[in-house]
Short mmCIF file of C-alpha atoms and ligand atoms in Angstrom, two decimals:
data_model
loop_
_atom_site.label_atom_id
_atom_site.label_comp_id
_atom_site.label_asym_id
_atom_site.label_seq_id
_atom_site.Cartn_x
_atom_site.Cartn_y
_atom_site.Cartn_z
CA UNK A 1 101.67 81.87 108.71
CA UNK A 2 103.81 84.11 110.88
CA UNK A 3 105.77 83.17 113.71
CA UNK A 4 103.57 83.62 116.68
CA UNK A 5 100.29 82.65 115.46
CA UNK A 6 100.47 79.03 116.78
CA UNK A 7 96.74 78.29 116.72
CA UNK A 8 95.96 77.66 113.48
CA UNK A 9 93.78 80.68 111.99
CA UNK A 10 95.30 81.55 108.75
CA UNK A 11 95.39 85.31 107.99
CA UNK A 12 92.07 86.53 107.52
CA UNK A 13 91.33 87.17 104.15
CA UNK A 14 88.51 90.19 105.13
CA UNK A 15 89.39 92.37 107.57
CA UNK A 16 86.89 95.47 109.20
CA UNK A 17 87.70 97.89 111.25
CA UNK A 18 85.88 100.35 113.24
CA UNK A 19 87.92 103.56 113.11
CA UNK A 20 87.50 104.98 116.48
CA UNK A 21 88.77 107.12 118.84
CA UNK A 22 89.83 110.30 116.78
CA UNK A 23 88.34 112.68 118.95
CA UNK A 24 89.71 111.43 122.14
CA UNK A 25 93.43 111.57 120.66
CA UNK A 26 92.81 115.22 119.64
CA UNK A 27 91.00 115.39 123.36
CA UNK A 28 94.26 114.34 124.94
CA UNK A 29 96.51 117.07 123.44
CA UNK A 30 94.48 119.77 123.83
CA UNK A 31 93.86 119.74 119.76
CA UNK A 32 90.48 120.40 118.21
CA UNK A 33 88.52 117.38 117.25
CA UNK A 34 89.63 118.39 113.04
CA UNK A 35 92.45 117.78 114.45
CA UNK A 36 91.95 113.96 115.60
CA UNK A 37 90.04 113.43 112.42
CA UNK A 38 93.15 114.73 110.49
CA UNK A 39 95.68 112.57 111.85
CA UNK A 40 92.86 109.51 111.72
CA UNK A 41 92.67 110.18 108.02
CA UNK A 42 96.51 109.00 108.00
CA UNK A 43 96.03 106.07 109.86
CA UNK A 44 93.63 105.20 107.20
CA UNK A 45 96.20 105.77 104.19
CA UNK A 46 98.62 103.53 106.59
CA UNK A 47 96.07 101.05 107.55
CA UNK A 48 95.07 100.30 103.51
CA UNK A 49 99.13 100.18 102.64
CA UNK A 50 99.60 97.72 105.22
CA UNK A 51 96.78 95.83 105.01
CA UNK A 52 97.95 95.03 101.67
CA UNK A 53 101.39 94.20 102.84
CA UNK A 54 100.33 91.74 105.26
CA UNK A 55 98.24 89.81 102.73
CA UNK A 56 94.56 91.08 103.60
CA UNK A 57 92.38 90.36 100.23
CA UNK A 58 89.86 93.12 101.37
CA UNK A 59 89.62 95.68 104.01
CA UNK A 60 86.18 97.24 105.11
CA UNK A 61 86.67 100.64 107.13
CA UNK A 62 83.93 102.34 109.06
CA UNK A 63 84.27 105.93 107.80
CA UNK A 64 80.69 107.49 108.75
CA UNK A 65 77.34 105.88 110.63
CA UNK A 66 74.29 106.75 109.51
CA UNK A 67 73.92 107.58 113.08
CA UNK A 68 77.09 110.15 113.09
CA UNK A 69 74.67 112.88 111.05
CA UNK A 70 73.70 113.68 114.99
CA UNK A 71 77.26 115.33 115.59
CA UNK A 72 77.55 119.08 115.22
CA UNK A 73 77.17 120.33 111.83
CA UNK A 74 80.69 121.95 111.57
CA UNK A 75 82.35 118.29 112.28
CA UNK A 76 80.08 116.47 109.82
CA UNK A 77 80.97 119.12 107.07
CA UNK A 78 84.57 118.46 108.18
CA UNK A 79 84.19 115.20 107.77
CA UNK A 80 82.83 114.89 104.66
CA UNK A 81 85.03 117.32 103.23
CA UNK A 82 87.68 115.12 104.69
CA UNK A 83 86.74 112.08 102.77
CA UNK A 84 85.89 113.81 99.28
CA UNK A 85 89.48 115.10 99.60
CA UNK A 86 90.71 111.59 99.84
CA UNK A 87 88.85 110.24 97.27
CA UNK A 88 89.39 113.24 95.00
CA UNK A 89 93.28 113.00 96.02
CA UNK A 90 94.11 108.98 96.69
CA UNK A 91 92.39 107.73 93.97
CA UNK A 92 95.15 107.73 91.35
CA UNK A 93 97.51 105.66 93.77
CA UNK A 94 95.15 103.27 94.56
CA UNK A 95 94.21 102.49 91.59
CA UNK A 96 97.89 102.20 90.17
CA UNK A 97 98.76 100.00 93.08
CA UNK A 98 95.49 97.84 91.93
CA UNK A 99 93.07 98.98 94.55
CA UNK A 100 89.35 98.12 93.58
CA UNK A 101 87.06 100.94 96.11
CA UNK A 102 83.76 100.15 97.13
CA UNK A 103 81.51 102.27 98.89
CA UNK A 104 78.96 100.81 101.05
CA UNK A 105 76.03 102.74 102.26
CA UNK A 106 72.71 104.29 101.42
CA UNK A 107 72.97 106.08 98.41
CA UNK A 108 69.99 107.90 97.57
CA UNK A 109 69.63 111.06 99.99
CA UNK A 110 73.42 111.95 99.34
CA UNK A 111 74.08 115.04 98.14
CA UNK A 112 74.85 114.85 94.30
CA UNK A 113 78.57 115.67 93.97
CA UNK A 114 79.87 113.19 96.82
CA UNK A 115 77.41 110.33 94.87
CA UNK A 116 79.18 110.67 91.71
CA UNK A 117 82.66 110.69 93.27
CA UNK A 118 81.60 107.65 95.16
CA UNK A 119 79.90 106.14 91.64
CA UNK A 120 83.44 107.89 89.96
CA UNK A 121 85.68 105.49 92.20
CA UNK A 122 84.21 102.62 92.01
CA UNK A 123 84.25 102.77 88.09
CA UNK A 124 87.53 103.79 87.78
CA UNK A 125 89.22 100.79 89.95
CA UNK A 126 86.63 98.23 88.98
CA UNK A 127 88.60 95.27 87.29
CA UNK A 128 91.81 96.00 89.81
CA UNK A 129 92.13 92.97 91.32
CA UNK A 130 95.51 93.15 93.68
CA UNK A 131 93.02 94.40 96.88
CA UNK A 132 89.72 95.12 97.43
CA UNK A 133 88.79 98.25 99.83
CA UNK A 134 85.28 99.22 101.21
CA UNK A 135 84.36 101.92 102.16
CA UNK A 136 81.20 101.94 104.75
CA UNK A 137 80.08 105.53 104.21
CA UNK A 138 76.42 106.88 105.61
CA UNK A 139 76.48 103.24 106.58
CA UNK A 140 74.13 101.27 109.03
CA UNK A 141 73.52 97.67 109.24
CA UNK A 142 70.10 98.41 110.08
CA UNK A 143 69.14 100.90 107.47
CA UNK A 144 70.94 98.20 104.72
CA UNK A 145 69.14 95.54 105.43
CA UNK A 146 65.64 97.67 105.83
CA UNK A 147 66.40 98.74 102.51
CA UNK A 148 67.36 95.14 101.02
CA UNK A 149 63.77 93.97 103.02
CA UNK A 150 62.22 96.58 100.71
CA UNK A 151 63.00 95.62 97.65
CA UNK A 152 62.77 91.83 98.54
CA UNK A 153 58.82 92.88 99.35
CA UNK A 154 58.71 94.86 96.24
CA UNK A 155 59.92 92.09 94.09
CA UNK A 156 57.02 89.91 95.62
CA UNK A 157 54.77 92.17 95.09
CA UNK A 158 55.40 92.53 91.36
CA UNK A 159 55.46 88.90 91.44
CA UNK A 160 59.49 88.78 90.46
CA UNK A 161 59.76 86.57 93.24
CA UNK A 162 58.33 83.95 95.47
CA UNK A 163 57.91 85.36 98.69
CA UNK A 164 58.41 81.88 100.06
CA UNK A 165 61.76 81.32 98.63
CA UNK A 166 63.53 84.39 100.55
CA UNK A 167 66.15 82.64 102.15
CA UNK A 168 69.80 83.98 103.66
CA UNK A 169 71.84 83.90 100.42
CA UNK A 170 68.51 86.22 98.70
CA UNK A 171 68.66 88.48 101.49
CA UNK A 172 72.24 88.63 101.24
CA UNK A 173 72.48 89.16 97.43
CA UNK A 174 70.83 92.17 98.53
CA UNK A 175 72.77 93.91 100.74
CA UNK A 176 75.53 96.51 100.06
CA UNK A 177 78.05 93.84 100.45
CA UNK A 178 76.21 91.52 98.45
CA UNK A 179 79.57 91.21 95.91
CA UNK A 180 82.01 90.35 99.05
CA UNK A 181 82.55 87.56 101.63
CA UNK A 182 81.81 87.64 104.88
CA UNK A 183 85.05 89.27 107.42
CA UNK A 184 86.50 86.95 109.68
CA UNK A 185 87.73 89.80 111.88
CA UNK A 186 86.36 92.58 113.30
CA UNK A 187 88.66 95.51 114.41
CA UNK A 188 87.72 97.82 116.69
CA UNK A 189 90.24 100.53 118.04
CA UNK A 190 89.93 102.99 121.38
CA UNK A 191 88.55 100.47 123.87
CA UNK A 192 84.83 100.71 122.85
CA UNK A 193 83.41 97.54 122.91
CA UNK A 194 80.41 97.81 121.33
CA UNK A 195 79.08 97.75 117.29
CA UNK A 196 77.49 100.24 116.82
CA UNK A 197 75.09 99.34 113.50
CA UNK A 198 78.48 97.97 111.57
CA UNK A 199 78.32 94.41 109.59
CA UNK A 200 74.98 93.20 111.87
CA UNK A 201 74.53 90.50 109.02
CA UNK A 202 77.90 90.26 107.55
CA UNK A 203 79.71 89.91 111.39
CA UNK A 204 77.24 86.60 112.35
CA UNK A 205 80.17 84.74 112.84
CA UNK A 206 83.13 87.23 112.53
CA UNK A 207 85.78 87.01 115.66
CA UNK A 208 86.26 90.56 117.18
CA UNK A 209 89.49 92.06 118.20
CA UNK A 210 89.01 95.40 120.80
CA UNK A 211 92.19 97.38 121.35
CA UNK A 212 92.44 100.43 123.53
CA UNK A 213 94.47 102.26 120.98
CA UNK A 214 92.67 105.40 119.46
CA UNK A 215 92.76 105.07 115.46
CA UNK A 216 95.09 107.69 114.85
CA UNK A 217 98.00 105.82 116.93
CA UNK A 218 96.91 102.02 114.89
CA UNK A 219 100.10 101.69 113.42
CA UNK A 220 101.30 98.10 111.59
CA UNK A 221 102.53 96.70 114.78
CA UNK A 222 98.68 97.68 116.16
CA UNK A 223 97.16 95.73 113.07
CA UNK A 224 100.24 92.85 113.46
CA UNK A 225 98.74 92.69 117.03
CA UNK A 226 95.13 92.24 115.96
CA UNK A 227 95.93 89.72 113.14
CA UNK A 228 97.96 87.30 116.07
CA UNK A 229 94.91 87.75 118.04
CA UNK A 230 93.04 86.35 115.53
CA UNK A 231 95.40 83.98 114.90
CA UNK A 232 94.90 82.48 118.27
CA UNK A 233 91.20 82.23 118.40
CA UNK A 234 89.44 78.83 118.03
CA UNK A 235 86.60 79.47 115.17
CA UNK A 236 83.78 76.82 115.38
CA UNK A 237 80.42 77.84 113.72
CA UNK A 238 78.77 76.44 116.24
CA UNK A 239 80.46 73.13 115.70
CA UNK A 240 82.80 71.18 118.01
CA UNK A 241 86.49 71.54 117.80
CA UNK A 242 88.08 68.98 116.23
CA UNK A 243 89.76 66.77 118.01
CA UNK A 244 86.39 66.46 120.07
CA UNK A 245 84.66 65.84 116.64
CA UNK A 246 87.47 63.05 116.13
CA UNK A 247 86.72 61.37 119.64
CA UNK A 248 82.73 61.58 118.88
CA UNK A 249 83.27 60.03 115.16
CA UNK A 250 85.58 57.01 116.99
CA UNK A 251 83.00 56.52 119.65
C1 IPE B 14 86.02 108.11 114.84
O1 IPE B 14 86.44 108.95 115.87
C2 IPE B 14 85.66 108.86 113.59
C3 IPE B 14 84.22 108.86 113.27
C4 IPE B 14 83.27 108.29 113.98
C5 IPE B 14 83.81 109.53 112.05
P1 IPE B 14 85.42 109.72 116.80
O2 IPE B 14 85.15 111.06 116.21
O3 IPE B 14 84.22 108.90 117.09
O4 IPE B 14 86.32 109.88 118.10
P2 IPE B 14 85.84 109.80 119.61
O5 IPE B 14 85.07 108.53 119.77
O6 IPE B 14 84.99 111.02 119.86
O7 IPE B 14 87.10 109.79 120.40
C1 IPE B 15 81.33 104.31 115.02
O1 IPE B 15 81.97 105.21 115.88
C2 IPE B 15 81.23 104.89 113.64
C3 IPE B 15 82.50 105.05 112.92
C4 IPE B 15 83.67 104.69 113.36
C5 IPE B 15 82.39 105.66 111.61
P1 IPE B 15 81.12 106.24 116.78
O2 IPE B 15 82.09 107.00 117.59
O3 IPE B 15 80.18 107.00 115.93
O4 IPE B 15 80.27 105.22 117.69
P2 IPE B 15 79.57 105.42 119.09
O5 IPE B 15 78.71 106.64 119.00
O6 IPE B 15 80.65 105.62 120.10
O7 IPE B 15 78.82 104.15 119.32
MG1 MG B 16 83.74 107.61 118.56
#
């Protein structure tokens, strides 16, 4: 544990952030929105190297919404071009520096070439083990677990399963994240303080960290910042802390 981070959290093993505020740095400089999304895409690359540095096991970035198809056409072509080209370009360095990608997200009304990249990535990096990074991509909490109901209901229906032995961990196994732990922290950069269809299920009991910076300025002292944050909060599942569990167990 750093210096700092009296309180007792260890460094969260699973980190997510919610990349925000690209548009608003381009906004501010009287740059066109490509522009924000440019520089954002470097905070990304910095955000992974450090994440790794500072010990975090697996790192979840918010890269698209389900709900961000509504933006102009030109920006969501942007965008996706964006990410193919850092697939298509990062994926050799990850995976030498032991990267495993995973892409969460529907799937199935992609358009063919960014599915296979997405399928292409996470074969490639598969056994790495050194870091783990997800991707949420045409991702919404609500449409993944609408999709995992679906095939729960279809699997009772075919009688694969007992409908009356659904339970958290079966919904869970299917999810998009159904391979990964839970993240203890929540990220979410320039001032927003809202969720906006990220983690719904996975976030039940993560602590969230809002900073005003705008993603392209979250530099390592940013993510430092949010990690002592963390550090400092009191986590109790609905339990009692503990030295008032101590004083209840004496009594
Ligand atoms: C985050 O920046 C990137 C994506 C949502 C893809 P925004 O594009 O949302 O930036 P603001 O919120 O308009 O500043
Ligand atoms: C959330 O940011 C989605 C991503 C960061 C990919 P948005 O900018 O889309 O969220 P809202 O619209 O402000 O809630
Ligand atoms: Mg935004």
């Amino acid at each position: 544990m750093s210096a700092g981070q009296r309180a007792g959290q260890a460094n969260p093993g699973h980190v997510a952030i919610i990349m925000d505020g690209n548009g608003r740095w381009a906004q501010m400089r009287g740059l066109p929105r490509q522009e924000g999304h440019r520089r954002g895409l470097e905070a990304l690359r910095g955000a992974v190297r450090n994440a790794g540095e500072l010990g975090v096991k697996i790192l979840t970035l918010y890269s698209f919404s389900t709900e961000n198809w509504r933006r102009p056409a030109t920006e969501v072509s942007f965008l996706l071009g964006l990410l193919k080209r850092f697939v298509e370009k990062d994926l050799g360095q990850l995976h030498a520096a032991g990267v495993r990608v995973r892409v969460i997200g529907g799937r199935d009304d992609l358009a063919a070439d960014i599915r296979r990249l997405v399928e292409h990535a996470e074969t490639v990096t598969r056994d790495n083990t050194r870091m783990t990074l997800v991707v949420a991509f045409n991702y919404g909490s609500r449409d993944e677990i609408v999709r995992a109901a679906r095939q729960l209901a279809t699997d009772a229906a075919a009688g694969r399963i007992d409908a009356a032995a659904i339970d958290e961990a079966m919904l869970a196994s299917r999810l998009d994240t159904a391979d990964l732990p839970d993240p203890e922290l929540v990220i979410r950069t320039s001032g927003e303080t809202r969720i906006s269809n990220f983690l719904l299920w996975q976030a039940a009991y993560a602590e969230f960290v809002f900073t005003p910076v705008l993603w392209p300025d979250f530099d390592r002292a940013a993510f430092e910042e949010a990690l002592a944050e963390y550090g400092r909060r009191e986590r109790r599942f609905g339990g009692l802390s503990e030295p008032v569990d101590r004083a209840a167990g004496a009594a």
